[in-house]
Structure formats: structure tokens, C-alpha cells
């Protein structure tokens, strides 16, 4: 149990005294960049998935219909 308490104390000390935190304005700007990229990437994957599903449906329609 003493090892866990020591770990928590050392972690707190490290975060308080040795970590350089990103300024709030820059963190917010980067969060917006990540959010926009995530939405664009999700839309791109959705578009590719839609095209592939339509191509596969058309392919199987031709096979079953033939």
C-alpha cells in the first residue's frame, strides 16, 4: 500500500512541477482542428462505405439476376 501512495505522490509532484502545460487558447484551437478533421474523416469513410455497398449490391444483383 505504501508503494501506491508513493506513486500517487510522485505523480502529483511530476504534474505540478515538471510538466509544461499548453496554454488554454492553443489547446482550444487544437481541439477545433482535431474535431474538424474527425468529422471530415468520418464523412470520407461514410462516402467510401456507401459507394462500396452500392457496388457490391449491384454486383450481386447482376449475379443473382443472371
Coordinates of C-alpha atoms in Angstrom, one line a residue:
X1 CA 0.0 0.0 0.0
X2 CA 2.9 2.3 0.7
X3 CA 4.1 1.8 -2.8
X4 CA 0.8 3.1 -4.2
X5 CA 0.8 6.2 -2.0
X6 CA 4.4 6.9 -3.0
X7 CA 3.4 6.5 -6.7
X8 CA 0.5 8.9 -6.4
X9 CA 2.6 11.5 -4.5
X10 CA 5.4 11.3 -7.1
X11 CA 2.9 11.5 -10.0
X12 CA 1.3 14.6 -8.4
X13 CA 4.7 16.2 -7.9
X14 CA 5.7 15.5 -11.5
X15 CA 2.4 17.0 -12.9
X16 CA 2.7 20.1 -10.6
X17 CA 6.3 20.9 -11.0
X18 CA 7.8 19.4 -14.2
X19 CA 5.0 19.4 -16.8
X20 CA 4.7 22.3 -19.2
X21 CA 1.0 22.7 -19.9
X22 CA -0.3 24.0 -23.2
X23 CA -1.9 27.5 -23.0
X24 CA -5.7 27.3 -23.0
X25 CA -6.1 29.3 -26.2
X26 CA -3.8 26.9 -28.1
X27 CA -5.4 23.8 -26.6
X28 CA -8.8 25.1 -27.7
X29 CA -7.5 25.8 -31.2
X30 CA -6.0 22.4 -31.5
X31 CA -9.2 20.8 -30.2
X32 CA -11.2 22.5 -33.0
X33 CA -8.6 21.2 -35.6
X34 CA -9.0 17.7 -34.3
X35 CA -12.8 17.9 -34.2
X36 CA -12.9 19.2 -37.8
X37 CA -10.5 16.6 -39.0
X38 CA -12.5 13.9 -37.3
X39 CA -15.8 15.0 -38.9
X40 CA -14.1 15.2 -42.4
X41 CA -12.5 11.8 -42.0
X42 CA -15.8 10.3 -40.8
X43 CA -17.6 11.7 -43.8
X44 CA -14.9 10.4 -46.2
X45 CA -15.3 6.9 -44.7
X46 CA -19.0 7.1 -44.9
X47 CA -18.8 8.1 -48.6
X48 CA -16.4 5.3 -49.4
X49 CA -18.6 2.8 -47.5
X50 CA -21.7 4.0 -49.3
X51 CA -20.0 3.6 -52.7
X52 CA -18.7 0.2 -51.9
X53 CA -22.0 -1.1 -50.6
X54 CA -23.8 0.1 -53.7
X55 CA -21.2 -1.5 -56.0
X56 CA -21.4 -4.8 -54.1
X57 CA -25.3 -4.7 -54.2
X58 CA -25.1 -4.0 -58.0
X59 CA -22.6 -6.9 -58.4
X60 CA -24.7 -9.4 -56.6
X61 CA -27.9 -8.1 -58.3
X62 CA -26.2 -8.9 -61.7
X63 CA -25.1 -12.4 -60.5
X64 CA -28.5 -13.4 -59.0
X65 CA -30.3 -11.9 -61.9
X66 CA -28.2 -13.7 -64.5

